[in-house]
């Protein structure tokens, strides 16, 4: 059985990008693999949440995980900070992670641009913490969205470097995984190519959003004055709306609006209304499950404790073996 590991940062409700890029595959993979799915709360500290916000957002992601169909009896669902062995492996990997390669990482360069007042060491070493998360369970496959591709490449570098330095064949080199297809990137409603909550709340639709909120956000999505000649390529914001329609509407609906676009007869208002309706139909069952789970702290606590116990067992074994390989032997 192959080992699958993946995580989601605890920054509140999951959005459609998280679902399509990652969670949907977690749900599919949990049946036939040995899966570890976790809430990356150490990672979320890079943006300095208050203790209350940190706690609330961890609970929110756990609720969303279960509402989306992750089964705590099939996959190990846990909270990253419940497994301090991850922090030890992070420390050990950092000794062989070099400033140049960390600084060249696209996500780090992006953070320098977007949060220049808070470029902390946690951001710089974000890829080593991610590598620790993955290789602590000796993972083979990591279901993630397109934006995580480079982090996976760095994980392979750190894993193979460890093997080379110590002359062992200990860590497998894990791959980003999407059932043989290209990794997914769901676009934002603000014209950007990636749906994300961090830069613009209104660019992302959360699975927990009410029908009213979804309609409002979709109707506000960026568009233009419309095509002036038949069969023109679509500008990015328009392409985004078509991509979302491709993900959430039927093929017939997509083709209908695509033909209207090609004939310069498109009315974006009609298209957005249809898209909002289809997203609402898609997300409503999730939202209803979330509402019920949110009331059940006893169950959530039980899931988190059970996950922590299983994840720690696997992590502690790796750390014991890694310490031995490195030469931390007891006197
Ligand atoms: P995070 O929390 O930003 O995103 C979680 C997952 O959702 C995917 N994703 C998307 N996929 C497609 N389109 C989008 N617009 C979109 N936005 C987000 C991400 O690719 C990711 O798979 N560093 C990770 C969390 C993490 C992790 C790990 C992941 C920590 N340790 C170990 C895998 C393995 C992150 O910030 O993801």
Short mmCIF file of N, CA and C in Angstrom, two decimals, residues 209-299:
data_model
loop_
_atom_site.label_atom_id
_atom_site.label_comp_id
_atom_site.label_asym_id
_atom_site.label_seq_id
_atom_site.Cartn_x
_atom_site.Cartn_y
_atom_site.Cartn_z
N UNK A 209 -19.72 29.25 2.19
CA UNK A 209 -20.44 30.49 1.86
C UNK A 209 -21.93 30.23 1.64
N UNK A 210 -22.75 31.18 2.09
CA UNK A 210 -24.20 31.07 1.89
C UNK A 210 -24.51 31.28 0.42
N UNK A 211 -25.68 30.81 -0.04
CA UNK A 211 -26.08 31.05 -1.43
C UNK A 211 -26.06 32.54 -1.77
N UNK A 212 -26.48 33.39 -0.84
CA UNK A 212 -26.49 34.84 -1.10
C UNK A 212 -25.07 35.35 -1.32
N UNK A 213 -24.15 34.88 -0.46
CA UNK A 213 -22.75 35.34 -0.59
C UNK A 213 -22.15 34.87 -1.90
N UNK A 214 -22.47 33.63 -2.29
CA UNK A 214 -21.91 33.09 -3.55
C UNK A 214 -22.43 33.92 -4.72
N UNK A 215 -23.74 34.18 -4.74
CA UNK A 215 -24.33 34.95 -5.84
C UNK A 215 -23.67 36.33 -5.92
N UNK A 216 -23.51 36.95 -4.75
CA UNK A 216 -22.93 38.31 -4.72
C UNK A 216 -21.50 38.30 -5.26
N UNK A 217 -20.71 37.34 -4.80
CA UNK A 217 -19.30 37.29 -5.25
C UNK A 217 -19.21 37.02 -6.75
N UNK A 218 -20.01 36.06 -7.23
CA UNK A 218 -19.92 35.70 -8.66
C UNK A 218 -20.38 36.88 -9.52
N UNK A 219 -21.45 37.55 -9.09
CA UNK A 219 -21.95 38.67 -9.90
C UNK A 219 -20.93 39.80 -9.97
N UNK A 220 -20.07 39.87 -8.94
CA UNK A 220 -19.04 40.94 -8.93
C UNK A 220 -17.77 40.55 -9.68
N UNK A 221 -17.70 39.31 -10.16
CA UNK A 221 -16.47 38.83 -10.83
C UNK A 221 -16.09 39.77 -11.97
N UNK A 222 -14.79 39.93 -12.15
CA UNK A 222 -14.29 40.87 -13.16
C UNK A 222 -14.62 40.36 -14.58
N UNK A 223 -15.20 41.23 -15.38
CA UNK A 223 -15.43 40.91 -16.81
C UNK A 223 -15.01 42.13 -17.63
N UNK A 224 -15.37 42.12 -18.92
CA UNK A 224 -15.02 43.28 -19.76
C UNK A 224 -16.24 43.67 -20.59
N UNK A 225 -16.03 44.46 -21.62
CA UNK A 225 -17.17 44.94 -22.42
C UNK A 225 -17.68 43.87 -23.38
N UNK A 226 -16.97 42.73 -23.46
CA UNK A 226 -17.42 41.65 -24.35
C UNK A 226 -16.64 41.66 -25.65
N UNK A 227 -16.65 40.50 -26.35
CA UNK A 227 -15.87 40.40 -27.59
C UNK A 227 -16.48 41.26 -28.70
N UNK A 228 -15.63 41.78 -29.55
CA UNK A 228 -16.13 42.61 -30.65
C UNK A 228 -16.03 41.89 -31.99
N UNK A 229 -15.23 40.82 -32.00
CA UNK A 229 -15.15 40.02 -33.23
C UNK A 229 -15.35 38.55 -32.90
N UNK A 230 -15.90 37.76 -33.81
CA UNK A 230 -16.14 36.33 -33.52
C UNK A 230 -14.83 35.57 -33.28
N UNK A 231 -14.95 34.49 -32.48
CA UNK A 231 -13.86 33.52 -32.27
C UNK A 231 -12.53 34.12 -31.81
N UNK A 232 -12.62 35.11 -30.96
CA UNK A 232 -11.39 35.72 -30.40
C UNK A 232 -10.95 34.93 -29.17
N UNK A 233 -9.61 34.90 -28.88
CA UNK A 233 -9.18 34.30 -27.61
C UNK A 233 -9.75 35.12 -26.43
N UNK A 234 -9.95 34.43 -25.31
CA UNK A 234 -10.58 35.12 -24.17
C UNK A 234 -9.52 35.77 -23.29
N UNK A 235 -9.73 37.01 -22.88
CA UNK A 235 -8.80 37.62 -21.92
C UNK A 235 -8.87 36.88 -20.58
N UNK A 236 -7.81 36.98 -19.75
CA UNK A 236 -7.71 36.17 -18.53
C UNK A 236 -8.97 36.18 -17.64
N UNK A 237 -9.53 37.36 -17.28
CA UNK A 237 -10.69 37.31 -16.38
C UNK A 237 -11.87 36.54 -16.97
N UNK A 238 -12.03 36.61 -18.29
CA UNK A 238 -13.14 35.89 -18.93
C UNK A 238 -12.83 34.40 -18.99
N UNK A 239 -11.59 34.11 -19.32
CA UNK A 239 -11.13 32.71 -19.32
C UNK A 239 -11.39 32.09 -17.93
N UNK A 240 -11.15 32.88 -16.88
CA UNK A 240 -11.37 32.39 -15.51
C UNK A 240 -12.81 31.96 -15.30
N UNK A 241 -13.74 32.78 -15.77
CA UNK A 241 -15.15 32.44 -15.55
C UNK A 241 -15.52 31.18 -16.33
N UNK A 242 -14.95 31.05 -17.52
CA UNK A 242 -15.19 29.83 -18.30
C UNK A 242 -14.58 28.62 -17.60
N UNK A 243 -13.38 28.81 -17.03
CA UNK A 243 -12.75 27.67 -16.32
C UNK A 243 -13.60 27.24 -15.13
N UNK A 244 -14.14 28.22 -14.42
CA UNK A 244 -14.99 27.88 -13.26
C UNK A 244 -16.23 27.14 -13.74
N UNK A 245 -16.77 27.60 -14.86
CA UNK A 245 -17.95 26.94 -15.41
C UNK A 245 -17.60 25.51 -15.84
N UNK A 246 -16.41 25.35 -16.37
CA UNK A 246 -15.96 24.02 -16.78
C UNK A 246 -15.95 23.07 -15.57
N UNK A 247 -15.53 23.63 -14.39
CA UNK A 247 -15.44 22.79 -13.19
C UNK A 247 -16.81 22.51 -12.56
N UNK A 248 -17.72 23.47 -12.61
CA UNK A 248 -18.95 23.34 -11.81
C UNK A 248 -20.24 23.15 -12.58
N UNK A 249 -20.22 23.43 -13.90
CA UNK A 249 -21.47 23.33 -14.66
C UNK A 249 -21.39 22.12 -15.58
N UNK A 250 -22.48 21.82 -16.25
CA UNK A 250 -22.47 20.69 -17.18
C UNK A 250 -21.73 21.10 -18.46
N UNK A 251 -21.33 20.11 -19.23
CA UNK A 251 -20.65 20.39 -20.51
C UNK A 251 -21.58 21.18 -21.43
N UNK A 252 -22.86 20.83 -21.42
CA UNK A 252 -23.83 21.54 -22.28
C UNK A 252 -23.87 23.03 -21.93
N UNK A 253 -23.91 23.31 -20.65
CA UNK A 253 -23.96 24.72 -20.21
C UNK A 253 -22.70 25.44 -20.66
N UNK A 254 -21.56 24.80 -20.45
CA UNK A 254 -20.28 25.41 -20.83
C UNK A 254 -20.28 25.69 -22.34
N UNK A 255 -20.67 24.69 -23.12
CA UNK A 255 -20.66 24.85 -24.58
C UNK A 255 -21.62 25.95 -25.03
N UNK A 256 -22.75 26.02 -24.38
CA UNK A 256 -23.75 27.05 -24.72
C UNK A 256 -23.13 28.45 -24.60
N UNK A 257 -22.49 28.72 -23.45
CA UNK A 257 -21.93 30.07 -23.25
C UNK A 257 -20.68 30.29 -24.11
N UNK A 258 -19.95 29.22 -24.35
CA UNK A 258 -18.76 29.35 -25.19
C UNK A 258 -19.17 29.72 -26.62
N UNK A 259 -20.24 29.08 -27.11
CA UNK A 259 -20.74 29.42 -28.45
C UNK A 259 -21.24 30.87 -28.51
N UNK A 260 -21.94 31.29 -27.45
CA UNK A 260 -22.41 32.68 -27.43
C UNK A 260 -21.22 33.64 -27.47
N UNK A 261 -20.16 33.27 -26.74
CA UNK A 261 -18.96 34.12 -26.74
C UNK A 261 -18.39 34.21 -28.16
N UNK A 262 -18.26 33.05 -28.78
CA UNK A 262 -17.66 33.01 -30.13
C UNK A 262 -18.50 33.79 -31.14
N UNK A 263 -19.80 33.88 -30.88
CA UNK A 263 -20.67 34.63 -31.81
C UNK A 263 -20.85 36.09 -31.37
N UNK A 264 -20.10 36.51 -30.34
CA UNK A 264 -20.21 37.87 -29.78
C UNK A 264 -21.61 38.16 -29.26
N UNK A 265 -22.30 37.11 -28.76
CA UNK A 265 -23.66 37.34 -28.26
C UNK A 265 -23.74 37.11 -26.75
N UNK A 266 -22.56 36.98 -26.14
CA UNK A 266 -22.56 36.64 -24.71
C UNK A 266 -23.09 37.79 -23.87
N UNK A 267 -23.88 37.40 -22.82
CA UNK A 267 -24.26 38.40 -21.80
C UNK A 267 -23.71 37.87 -20.49
N UNK A 268 -22.67 38.56 -19.99
CA UNK A 268 -21.96 38.04 -18.82
C UNK A 268 -22.88 37.88 -17.60
N UNK A 269 -23.88 38.79 -17.50
CA UNK A 269 -24.83 38.72 -16.37
C UNK A 269 -25.53 37.36 -16.35
N UNK A 270 -25.97 36.89 -17.52
CA UNK A 270 -26.66 35.59 -17.60
C UNK A 270 -25.69 34.46 -17.25
N UNK A 271 -24.48 34.59 -17.77
CA UNK A 271 -23.49 33.53 -17.55
C UNK A 271 -23.15 33.43 -16.05
N UNK A 272 -22.97 34.59 -15.42
CA UNK A 272 -22.62 34.58 -13.99
C UNK A 272 -23.76 34.01 -13.14
N UNK A 273 -24.99 34.37 -13.52
CA UNK A 273 -26.14 33.87 -12.75
C UNK A 273 -26.17 32.33 -12.81
N UNK A 274 -25.93 31.81 -14.01
CA UNK A 274 -25.92 30.34 -14.19
C UNK A 274 -24.78 29.71 -13.38
N UNK A 275 -23.60 30.36 -13.45
CA UNK A 275 -22.44 29.82 -12.72
C UNK A 275 -22.72 29.81 -11.22
N UNK A 276 -23.27 30.93 -10.71
CA UNK A 276 -23.57 31.00 -9.27
C UNK A 276 -24.53 29.89 -8.88
N UNK A 277 -25.55 29.68 -9.69
CA UNK A 277 -26.55 28.65 -9.41
C UNK A 277 -25.87 27.27 -9.34
N UNK A 278 -24.99 27.00 -10.28
CA UNK A 278 -24.32 25.70 -10.30
C UNK A 278 -23.36 25.52 -9.13
N UNK A 279 -22.68 26.60 -8.75
CA UNK A 279 -21.78 26.49 -7.59
C UNK A 279 -22.60 26.28 -6.31
N UNK A 280 -23.72 26.98 -6.21
CA UNK A 280 -24.57 26.82 -5.02
C UNK A 280 -25.08 25.38 -4.92
N UNK A 281 -25.50 24.83 -6.05
CA UNK A 281 -25.99 23.43 -6.04
C UNK A 281 -24.86 22.49 -5.62
N UNK A 282 -23.64 22.78 -6.06
CA UNK A 282 -22.49 21.94 -5.75
C UNK A 282 -22.12 22.00 -4.26
N UNK A 283 -22.16 23.22 -3.70
CA UNK A 283 -21.63 23.39 -2.34
C UNK A 283 -22.67 23.17 -1.24
N UNK A 284 -23.97 23.24 -1.58
CA UNK A 284 -25.00 23.16 -0.54
C UNK A 284 -24.89 21.91 0.36
N UNK A 285 -24.68 20.71 -0.19
CA UNK A 285 -24.57 19.56 0.71
C UNK A 285 -23.39 19.68 1.68
N UNK A 286 -22.29 20.27 1.23
CA UNK A 286 -21.14 20.46 2.13
C UNK A 286 -21.51 21.42 3.26
N UNK A 287 -22.14 22.52 2.86
CA UNK A 287 -22.47 23.55 3.86
C UNK A 287 -23.39 22.97 4.93
N UNK A 288 -24.34 22.16 4.50
CA UNK A 288 -25.29 21.60 5.48
C UNK A 288 -24.56 20.67 6.46
N UNK A 289 -23.63 19.89 5.95
CA UNK A 289 -22.88 18.99 6.86
C UNK A 289 -22.02 19.81 7.82
N UNK A 290 -21.43 20.89 7.30
CA UNK A 290 -20.59 21.74 8.16
C UNK A 290 -21.39 22.31 9.33
N UNK A 291 -22.61 22.75 9.01
CA UNK A 291 -23.44 23.35 10.07
C UNK A 291 -23.68 22.34 11.20
N UNK A 292 -23.95 21.08 10.83
CA UNK A 292 -24.20 20.06 11.85
C UNK A 292 -22.92 19.75 12.64
N UNK A 293 -21.80 19.59 11.93
CA UNK A 293 -20.54 19.22 12.60
C UNK A 293 -20.05 20.31 13.55
N UNK A 294 -20.30 21.55 13.18
CA UNK A 294 -19.84 22.68 13.99
C UNK A 294 -20.37 22.63 15.42
N UNK A 295 -21.50 21.95 15.61
CA UNK A 295 -22.12 21.87 16.94
C UNK A 295 -21.53 20.72 17.75
N UNK A 296 -20.73 19.88 17.12
CA UNK A 296 -20.34 18.63 17.78
C UNK A 296 -18.87 18.61 18.21
N UNK A 297 -18.56 19.43 19.22
CA UNK A 297 -17.17 19.53 19.67
C UNK A 297 -16.63 18.21 20.21
N UNK A 298 -17.51 17.42 20.82
CA UNK A 298 -17.05 16.15 21.41
C UNK A 298 -16.53 15.24 20.30
N UNK A 299 -17.28 15.16 19.20
CA UNK A 299 -16.87 14.31 18.08
C UNK A 299 -15.57 14.83 17.46
#
